[in-house]
Amino acid sequence: QVQLVESGGGLVQAGGSLRLSCAASGRTFSSYAMGWFRQAPGKEREFVAAITRSGSSTSYADSVKGRFTISRDNAKNTVYLQMNSLKAEDSAVYYCAARGAALATTTPGGYNYWGQGTQVTVSS
């Protein structure tokens, strides 16, 4: 069982930056690949970024590639999402998710545990 708690969301102007954190409970954080997803009102939950359990490999949605960076610190049981050059269309609730496998996936159904989400609002 893994519990995930996101933080770091807020209101930012377009072009600004935010860093989201996701703290995981338990002693087996390093056993899980991690992902970030987002959901805007009236839209489906979409993949943003993912990282393997070792942190050696990452993947990104095309819409955020070059602007967002996912990373993890297994010693701190935390995964991060650094978001730069934010756009109004990045506004959404951002969720972190844990997958009991070495490799990550872009599919929400592939994740076993989810956080409660943190709101990101980008004003234009």
C-alpha positions as semicolon CSV with decimal commas, in nm:
position;residue;x (nm);y (nm);z (nm)
1;Q;0,000;0,000;0,000
2;V;0,128;0,344;-0,096
3;Q;-0,023;0,678;-0,002
4;L;0,060;0,978;-0,217
5;V;0,028;1,344;-0,124
6;E;0,085;1,617;-0,381
7;S;0,183;1,974;-0,303
8;G;0,316;2,282;-0,477
9;G;0,022;2,379;-0,690
10;G;-0,109;2,733;-0,710
11;L;-0,175;3,035;-0,927
12;V;0,100;3,154;-1,159
13;Q;0,121;3,387;-1,456
14;A;0,186;3,254;-1,802
15;G;0,557;3,207;-1,855
16;G;0,615;3,135;-1,489
17;S;0,726;2,820;-1,309
18;L;0,600;2,585;-1,042
19;R;0,747;2,277;-0,881
20;L;0,510;2,004;-0,776
21;S;0,607;1,746;-0,518
22;C;0,452;1,411;-0,441
23;A;0,545;1,251;-0,112
24;A;0,490;0,878;-0,076
25;S;0,441;0,682;0,241
26;G;0,590;0,341;0,299
27;R;0,935;0,193;0,266
28;T;0,903;0,058;-0,086
29;F;0,886;0,380;-0,286
30;S;1,184;0,272;-0,495
31;S;0,982;-0,028;-0,612
32;Y;0,736;0,191;-0,798
33;A;0,750;0,367;-1,130
34;M;0,584;0,707;-1,094
35;G;0,374;0,923;-1,319
36;W;0,216;1,265;-1,330
37;F;-0,123;1,317;-1,490
38;R;-0,354;1,614;-1,516
39;Q;-0,723;1,672;-1,564
40;A;-0,889;1,994;-1,672
41;P;-1,262;2,057;-1,624
42;G;-1,468;1,863;-1,876
43;K;-1,166;1,674;-2,006
44;E;-1,026;1,328;-1,955
45;R;-0,726;1,267;-1,736
46;E;-0,414;1,289;-1,949
47;F;-0,056;1,174;-1,918
48;V;0,205;1,439;-1,841
49;A;0,529;1,265;-1,744
50;A;0,663;0,943;-1,598
51;I;0,982;0,804;-1,451
52;T;1,107;0,452;-1,396
53;R;1,157;0,325;-1,046
54;S;1,533;0,370;-1,072
55;G;1,498;0,718;-1,217
56;S;1,712;0,622;-1,514
57;S;1,446;0,685;-1,776
58;T;1,174;0,945;-1,821
59;S;0,897;1,012;-2,070
60;Y;0,682;1,314;-2,146
61;A;0,370;1,413;-2,329
62;D;0,449;1,610;-2,642
63;S;0,263;1,909;-2,503
64;V;0,506;1,949;-2,212
65;K;0,830;1,818;-2,361
66;G;1,110;2,069;-2,316
67;R;0,917;2,262;-2,049
68;F;0,851;2,006;-1,774
69;T;1,099;1,783;-1,595
70;I;1,014;1,484;-1,379
71;S;1,261;1,360;-1,119
72;R;1,262;1,152;-0,805
73;D;1,455;1,120;-0,483
74;N;1,415;0,767;-0,354
75;A;1,585;0,856;-0,027
76;K;1,311;1,113;0,038
77;N;1,025;0,904;-0,107
78;T;0,939;1,196;-0,330
79;V;0,878;1,257;-0,698
80;Y;0,887;1,606;-0,847
81;L;0,752;1,783;-1,150
82;Q;0,934;2,102;-1,242
83;M;0,711;2,307;-1,471
84;N;0,861;2,598;-1,663
85;S;0,724;2,830;-1,930
86;L;0,373;2,759;-1,813
87;K;0,081;2,825;-2,044
88;A;-0,287;2,881;-1,975
89;E;-0,360;2,539;-2,124
90;D;-0,149;2,378;-1,850
91;S;-0,418;2,471;-1,598
92;A;-0,558;2,155;-1,442
93;V;-0,559;1,939;-1,134
94;Y;-0,231;1,749;-1,131
95;Y;-0,213;1,399;-0,990
96;C;0,080;1,177;-0,913
97;A;0,045;0,803;-0,943
98;A;0,246;0,495;-0,849
99;R;0,281;0,180;-1,055
100;G;0,406;-0,143;-0,905
101;A;0,657;-0,208;-1,182
102;A;1,001;-0,105;-1,297
103;L;0,882;0,069;-1,610
104;A;0,632;0,350;-1,635
105;T;0,335;0,375;-1,867
106;T;0,134;0,660;-2,015
107;T;-0,197;0,489;-1,943
108;P;-0,381;0,591;-1,623
109;G;-0,515;0,238;-1,582
110;G;-0,162;0,112;-1,544
111;Y;-0,117;0,281;-1,207
112;N;-0,217;0,129;-0,877
113;Y;-0,219;0,429;-0,644
114;W;-0,318;0,792;-0,686
115;G;-0,285;1,111;-0,487
116;Q;-0,567;1,353;-0,423
117;G;-0,440;1,609;-0,672
118;T;-0,316;1,967;-0,657
119;Q;-0,461;2,255;-0,854
120;V;-0,245;2,447;-1,100
121;T;-0,390;2,762;-1,250
122;V;-0,201;2,962;-1,511
123;S;-0,333;3,309;-1,583
124;S;-0,280;3,454;-1,928
